Tab-separated table of C-alpha atoms in Angstrom:
chain	number	residue	atom	x	y	z
A	1	MET	CA	-99.463	-38.474	67.675
A	2	GLU	CA	-102.839	-39.353	66.232
A	3	SER	CA	-105.390	-41.077	68.424
A	4	GLU	CA	-106.070	-44.735	67.714
A	5	GLY	CA	-109.223	-44.143	65.692
A	6	ALA	CA	-108.192	-40.884	64.032
A	7	VAL	CA	-108.673	-40.487	60.305
A	8	PRO	CA	-105.348	-39.780	58.560
A	9	ILE	CA	-105.139	-36.441	56.786
A	10	LEU	CA	-105.172	-36.871	53.028
A	11	ALA	CA	-101.733	-35.942	51.699
A	12	VAL	CA	-100.507	-35.964	48.109
A	13	PRO	CA	-102.940	-38.275	46.226
A	14	SER	CA	-100.183	-40.087	44.345
A	15	GLU	CA	-96.413	-40.154	44.551
A	16	THR	CA	-93.778	-42.184	42.697
A	17	ILE	CA	-90.059	-42.433	43.370
A	18	SER	CA	-87.338	-44.352	41.577
A	19	PHE	CA	-84.921	-46.202	43.787
A	20	ASN	CA	-82.156	-48.285	42.316
A	21	GLU	CA	-84.009	-50.727	40.014
A	22	TRP	CA	-87.424	-50.171	41.597
A	23	ASN	CA	-90.296	-47.790	40.969
A	24	ILE	CA	-92.230	-47.236	44.198
A	25	THR	CA	-95.710	-45.709	44.048
A	26	VAL	CA	-98.015	-44.648	46.858
A	27	GLU	CA	-101.651	-43.835	46.142
A	28	ARG	CA	-103.980	-42.294	48.721
A	29	SER	CA	-107.717	-41.732	48.878
A	30	ASN	CA	-110.509	-40.547	51.095
A	31	ILE	CA	-112.819	-43.007	52.830
A	32	LEU	CA	-115.160	-45.232	50.823
A	33	LYS	CA	-118.675	-43.791	51.026
A	34	SER	CA	-121.047	-45.682	53.305
A	35	MET	CA	-124.086	-45.329	51.011
A	36	CYS	CA	-124.655	-46.239	47.371
A	37	THR	CA	-124.124	-43.114	45.277
A	38	GLN	CA	-126.624	-44.303	42.667
A	39	GLY	CA	-129.501	-44.097	45.130
A	40	ALA	CA	-129.993	-47.857	45.115
A	41	ASN	CA	-129.620	-50.369	47.935
A	42	VAL	CA	-127.079	-52.214	45.791
A	43	CYS	CA	-126.009	-51.395	42.244
A	44	GLU	CA	-126.398	-54.093	39.650
A	45	LYS	CA	-123.326	-56.320	39.503
A	46	ASN	CA	-120.971	-55.618	36.553
A	47	SER	CA	-122.958	-52.505	35.682
A	48	ALA	CA	-120.942	-49.760	34.017
A	49	ASN	CA	-122.423	-47.341	36.559
A	50	CYS	CA	-121.770	-49.511	39.612
A	51	CYS	CA	-120.577	-47.240	42.426
A	52	GLU	CA	-117.375	-47.870	44.372
A	53	LEU	CA	-119.218	-49.089	47.490
A	54	CYS	CA	-121.254	-51.644	45.556
A	55	THR	CA	-118.145	-52.740	43.629
A	56	TYR	CA	-116.625	-53.654	46.996
A	57	LYS	CA	-119.787	-55.390	48.187
A	58	HIS	CA	-120.033	-57.532	45.054
A	59	ALA	CA	-116.335	-58.432	45.063
A	60	LEU	CA	-116.097	-59.341	48.747
A	61	ASN	CA	-119.451	-60.931	49.537
A	62	LEU	CA	-119.180	-59.774	53.157
A	63	PRO	CA	-122.361	-58.771	54.999
A	64	HIS	CA	-120.619	-55.687	56.356
A	65	LEU	CA	-117.497	-53.662	55.558
A	66	PRO	CA	-115.124	-52.065	58.075
A	67	GLY	CA	-116.119	-48.626	59.276
A	68	LEU	CA	-113.234	-47.003	57.401
A	69	VAL	CA	-112.118	-48.375	54.054
A	70	PHE	CA	-109.528	-46.319	52.196
A	71	HIS	CA	-110.535	-47.947	48.948
A	72	LYS	CA	-107.893	-46.412	46.688
A	73	ASN	CA	-104.986	-46.464	49.115
A	74	LYS	CA	-102.227	-48.595	47.675
A	75	LEU	CA	-98.492	-49.250	47.796
A	76	MET	CA	-96.927	-50.651	44.620
A	77	LEU	CA	-93.375	-51.666	43.768
A	78	GLU	CA	-92.149	-52.796	40.361
A	79	ASN	CA	-88.614	-53.452	39.194
A	80	LYS	CA	-86.993	-53.403	35.770
A	81	TYR	CA	-87.396	-57.181	35.425
A	82	GLY	CA	-91.188	-56.985	35.713
A	83	ALA	CA	-91.481	-58.237	39.301
A	84	LYS	CA	-94.379	-56.414	40.933
A	85	MET	CA	-95.868	-56.382	44.410
A	86	GLN	CA	-98.722	-54.314	45.725
A	87	PHE	CA	-100.743	-53.848	48.881
A	88	GLY	CA	-104.360	-52.687	48.784
A	89	PRO	CA	-107.580	-52.881	50.827
A	90	MET	CA	-109.612	-54.939	48.366
A	91	ASP	CA	-107.071	-57.754	48.277
A	92	ALA	CA	-106.647	-57.599	52.060
A	93	LEU	CA	-110.392	-57.863	52.727
A	94	LYS	CA	-110.679	-60.878	50.412
A	95	PHE	CA	-108.863	-62.844	53.137
A	96	VAL	CA	-111.472	-62.044	55.801
A	97	ASP	CA	-113.455	-65.142	56.741
A	98	ASN	CA	-116.885	-64.781	55.115
A	99	GLY	CA	-118.465	-67.582	57.137
A	100	LYS	CA	-116.836	-70.723	55.786
A	101	ASP	CA	-114.807	-71.229	58.964
A	102	GLU	CA	-115.398	-70.657	62.658
A	103	ALA	CA	-115.197	-66.956	63.537
A	104	LEU	CA	-113.892	-65.548	66.814
A	105	GLU	CA	-116.632	-65.874	69.461
A	106	VAL	CA	-116.630	-63.327	72.300
A	107	ALA	CA	-119.240	-61.790	74.563
A	108	CYS	CA	-119.330	-58.515	72.642
A	109	ALA	CA	-119.995	-60.200	69.293
A	110	GLN	CA	-123.752	-60.211	69.834
A	111	LYS	CA	-123.736	-56.570	70.906
A	112	TRP	CA	-121.801	-55.710	67.754
A	113	CYS	CA	-124.204	-57.647	65.534
A	114	ASP	CA	-127.238	-56.036	67.175
A	115	THR	CA	-126.186	-52.696	65.691
A	116	ARG	CA	-126.270	-54.107	62.150
A	117	SER	CA	-129.209	-54.956	59.925
A	118	GLU	CA	-131.408	-58.043	60.268
A	119	LEU	CA	-129.821	-59.374	57.068
A	120	MET	CA	-126.375	-59.177	58.599
A	121	LYS	CA	-127.438	-60.956	61.776
A	122	CYS	CA	-128.245	-64.172	59.948
A	123	LYS	CA	-124.875	-64.341	58.169
A	124	ARG	CA	-121.771	-65.597	59.962
A	125	PHE	CA	-118.482	-63.897	59.212
A	126	ASP	CA	-115.409	-62.728	61.068
A	127	TRP	CA	-116.702	-59.449	62.492
A	128	THR	CA	-113.124	-58.604	63.625
A	129	PHE	CA	-112.033	-58.323	59.962
A	130	THR	CA	-108.918	-60.364	60.718
A	131	SER	CA	-106.928	-60.898	57.533
A	132	PRO	CA	-103.784	-63.006	57.088
A	133	TYR	CA	-103.115	-61.090	53.839
A	134	GLN	CA	-99.416	-61.062	52.905
A	135	GLY	CA	-99.439	-58.794	49.870
A	136	THR	CA	-100.152	-59.374	46.189
A	137	LEU	CA	-97.171	-60.546	44.116
A	138	ASN	CA	-97.063	-61.363	40.415
A	139	GLU	CA	-95.613	-64.495	38.822
A	140	GLU	CA	-92.165	-62.934	38.344
A	141	PHE	CA	-91.396	-63.711	41.974
A	142	ARG	CA	-90.219	-67.189	42.956
A	143	ALA	CA	-90.593	-68.038	46.651
A	144	GLU	CA	-88.296	-70.443	48.477
A	145	PRO	CA	-88.369	-71.299	52.202
A	146	THR	CA	-85.306	-70.127	54.111
A	147	ASP	CA	-83.965	-70.050	57.638
A	148	ILE	CA	-82.287	-66.671	57.129
A	149	PRO	CA	-84.019	-64.074	59.338
A	150	ILE	CA	-84.250	-60.378	58.636
A	151	ASN	CA	-81.246	-58.658	60.183
A	152	LYS	CA	-82.972	-56.497	62.794
A	153	ASP	CA	-79.636	-55.208	64.142
A	154	LYS	CA	-78.723	-53.785	60.745
A	155	LEU	CA	-82.097	-52.082	60.494
A	156	LEU	CA	-81.457	-50.404	63.847
A	157	GLN	CA	-78.250	-48.824	62.581
A	158	ARG	CA	-78.430	-45.099	61.904
A	159	GLU	CA	-79.072	-44.480	58.210
A	160	ASP	CA	-80.660	-41.623	56.286
A	161	ILE	CA	-84.281	-42.236	55.297
A	162	LEU	CA	-84.763	-41.467	51.601
A	163	PHE	CA	-88.508	-42.123	51.607
A	164	PHE	CA	-91.118	-43.095	54.194
A	165	ASP	CA	-94.879	-43.586	54.184
A	166	ASP	CA	-97.494	-45.218	56.386
A	167	ILE	CA	-100.799	-46.029	54.694
A	168	THR	CA	-104.015	-47.253	56.311
A	169	LEU	CA	-105.945	-49.745	54.165
A	170	TYR	CA	-108.939	-50.266	56.448
A	171	GLU	CA	-109.967	-49.785	60.056
A	172	ASP	CA	-112.896	-50.631	62.316
A	173	GLU	CA	-113.487	-49.820	65.997
A	174	LEU	CA	-115.602	-52.967	66.538
A	175	HIS	CA	-118.483	-50.948	68.002
A	176	ASP	CA	-116.162	-49.393	70.591
A	177	GLN	CA	-114.989	-52.847	71.664
A	178	GLY	CA	-111.448	-52.460	70.326
A	179	ILE	CA	-109.722	-51.933	66.999
A	180	SER	CA	-109.066	-53.815	63.774
A	181	LYS	CA	-106.616	-52.082	61.461
A	182	MET	CA	-104.724	-53.085	58.318
A	183	SER	CA	-101.858	-50.833	57.300
A	184	VAL	CA	-98.690	-50.883	55.241
A	185	ARG	CA	-95.510	-48.959	55.962
A	186	ILE	CA	-92.431	-48.491	53.777
A	187	ARG	CA	-88.986	-47.167	54.583
A	188	VAL	CA	-86.349	-46.645	51.895
A	189	MET	CA	-82.692	-46.263	52.813
A	190	ALA	CA	-79.537	-46.132	50.671
A	191	SER	CA	-78.927	-49.795	51.536
A	192	GLY	CA	-82.404	-51.052	50.568
A	193	PHE	CA	-86.033	-50.934	51.642
A	194	LEU	CA	-88.221	-52.382	54.370
A	195	ILE	CA	-91.977	-52.898	54.123
A	196	LEU	CA	-94.215	-53.770	57.066
A	197	LEU	CA	-97.734	-54.983	56.287
A	198	ARG	CA	-99.642	-55.273	59.557
A	199	HIS	CA	-103.065	-56.315	60.751
A	200	PHE	CA	-103.565	-55.250	64.361
A	201	LEU	CA	-106.536	-56.590	66.300
A	202	ARG	CA	-107.505	-55.723	69.850
A	203	VAL	CA	-110.806	-56.973	71.237
A	204	ASP	CA	-110.965	-55.265	74.635
A	205	ASP	CA	-110.578	-57.600	77.599
A	206	VAL	CA	-110.485	-60.594	75.250
A	207	LEU	CA	-107.602	-60.823	72.787
A	208	ILE	CA	-104.754	-58.960	71.090
A	209	ARG	CA	-103.421	-60.280	67.790
A	210	LEU	CA	-100.793	-59.167	65.268
A	211	HIS	CA	-100.230	-60.424	61.743
A	212	ASP	CA	-96.946	-58.866	60.556
A	213	THR	CA	-95.407	-59.423	57.133
A	214	ARG	CA	-92.036	-57.793	56.522
A	215	PHE	CA	-90.248	-57.514	53.198
A	216	TYR	CA	-86.580	-56.542	53.343
A	217	TRP	CA	-84.431	-55.952	50.276
A	218	GLU	CA	-80.716	-55.113	50.338
A	219	ILE	CA	-79.419	-53.611	47.101
A	220	GLU	CA	-76.750	-56.271	46.594
A	221	ASN	CA	-79.293	-59.116	46.618
A	222	ASP	CA	-81.399	-60.636	43.817
A	223	TYR	CA	-84.059	-61.599	46.340
A	224	ILE	CA	-86.278	-60.053	49.016
A	225	LEU	CA	-86.440	-61.587	52.473
A	226	LYS	CA	-90.038	-62.078	53.570
A	227	GLU	CA	-91.002	-62.772	57.173
A	228	PHE	CA	-94.574	-63.504	58.273
A	229	VAL	CA	-95.238	-63.575	62.018
A	230	HIS	CA	-98.522	-64.237	63.805
A	231	ARG	CA	-98.532	-63.171	67.457
A	232	GLU	CA	-101.421	-63.195	69.902
A	233	ALA	CA	-102.342	-63.462	73.555
A	234	PRO	CA	-105.446	-63.131	75.708
A	235	CYS	CA	-105.786	-59.756	77.385
A	236	SER	CA	-105.765	-61.496	80.754
A	237	LEU	CA	-102.044	-62.191	80.254
A	238	LEU	CA	-101.265	-58.593	79.276
A	239	GLN	CA	-102.580	-56.692	82.282
A	240	ASP	CA	-99.072	-55.558	83.273
A	241	VAL	CA	-98.710	-53.684	79.972
A	242	ILE	CA	-102.236	-52.310	79.628
A	243	SER	CA	-100.796	-48.831	79.043
A	244	ILE	CA	-99.464	-49.918	75.620
A	245	TRP	CA	-102.514	-51.847	74.395
A	246	THR	CA	-103.009	-49.162	71.729
A	247	ASN	CA	-99.386	-49.340	70.511
A	248	PRO	CA	-98.662	-52.428	68.361
A	249	ASP	CA	-95.007	-51.412	67.891
A	250	GLU	CA	-94.503	-51.839	71.635
A	251	LEU	CA	-96.979	-54.688	72.088
A	252	GLN	CA	-95.190	-56.984	69.675
A	253	ASN	CA	-92.462	-57.434	72.290
A	254	TYR	CA	-94.980	-58.964	74.727
A	255	LEU	CA	-97.009	-61.189	72.409
A	256	PRO	CA	-95.887	-64.808	72.004
A	257	VAL	CA	-95.240	-66.033	68.472
A	258	ALA	CA	-97.817	-68.523	67.193
A	259	VAL	CA	-96.502	-68.809	63.614
A	260	ARG	CA	-93.321	-67.645	61.896
A	261	GLU	CA	-92.577	-68.233	58.201
A	262	LEU	CA	-89.454	-67.143	56.309
A	263	HIS	CA	-89.057	-67.004	52.530
A	264	LYS	CA	-86.695	-65.664	49.918
A	265	LEU	CA	-88.517	-64.003	47.053
A	266	TYR	CA	-86.286	-64.215	43.965
A	267	PHE	CA	-86.955	-61.863	41.059
């Protein structure tokens, strides 16, 4: 088992499988470089030679990026009808509060900011990189609210796994004050597929938060069930389970639900 802040080993850079009426592609990359490769503080916007780091900076308008950004990591699914969904770090980071709303205020925020540049200190933004991102879907999907939940019991039934991957999009250790991690996981079985897009935030001794978006498709359906759940609790209420603070799969059972939204995505 990898440690919480470990960097995943780069596997096959790109892989595509065909499953039923879907093409599923996983792309992987190394970490986005932390310095401009053109030798400039910031490359000129829209320049043909703009480096990948500066492309991110211009697109996101955040004073600081997470410590680890896997800038080319991506999960994409497209079916024969043209419906397409994808999950990538750029789109996820676009949902981070860049200062327009109130950011999470905790005692360690000032300590975290003190390690950044003077320019960063004068700009407010959500230094926890919390993102309510729920994936990027094209116009071929039609969303309708539903009260039908994902059948968790069926997912627990023994079934051969045809394909599995777990991809980190970005991660930051919050100056050793916790963890902020966005990842996407896919599991393909003979009966369908399940995707879990998760943002996990732990600010030590302050707060633990989960944003989980699940997409579940069964092969007999012309829709995907989508479930978004926001869970969180102060660390003071989680002292009895401190041993699993680094394990969001276990922690989700102890975090109260703040928001739950269910949709059918027709394609």
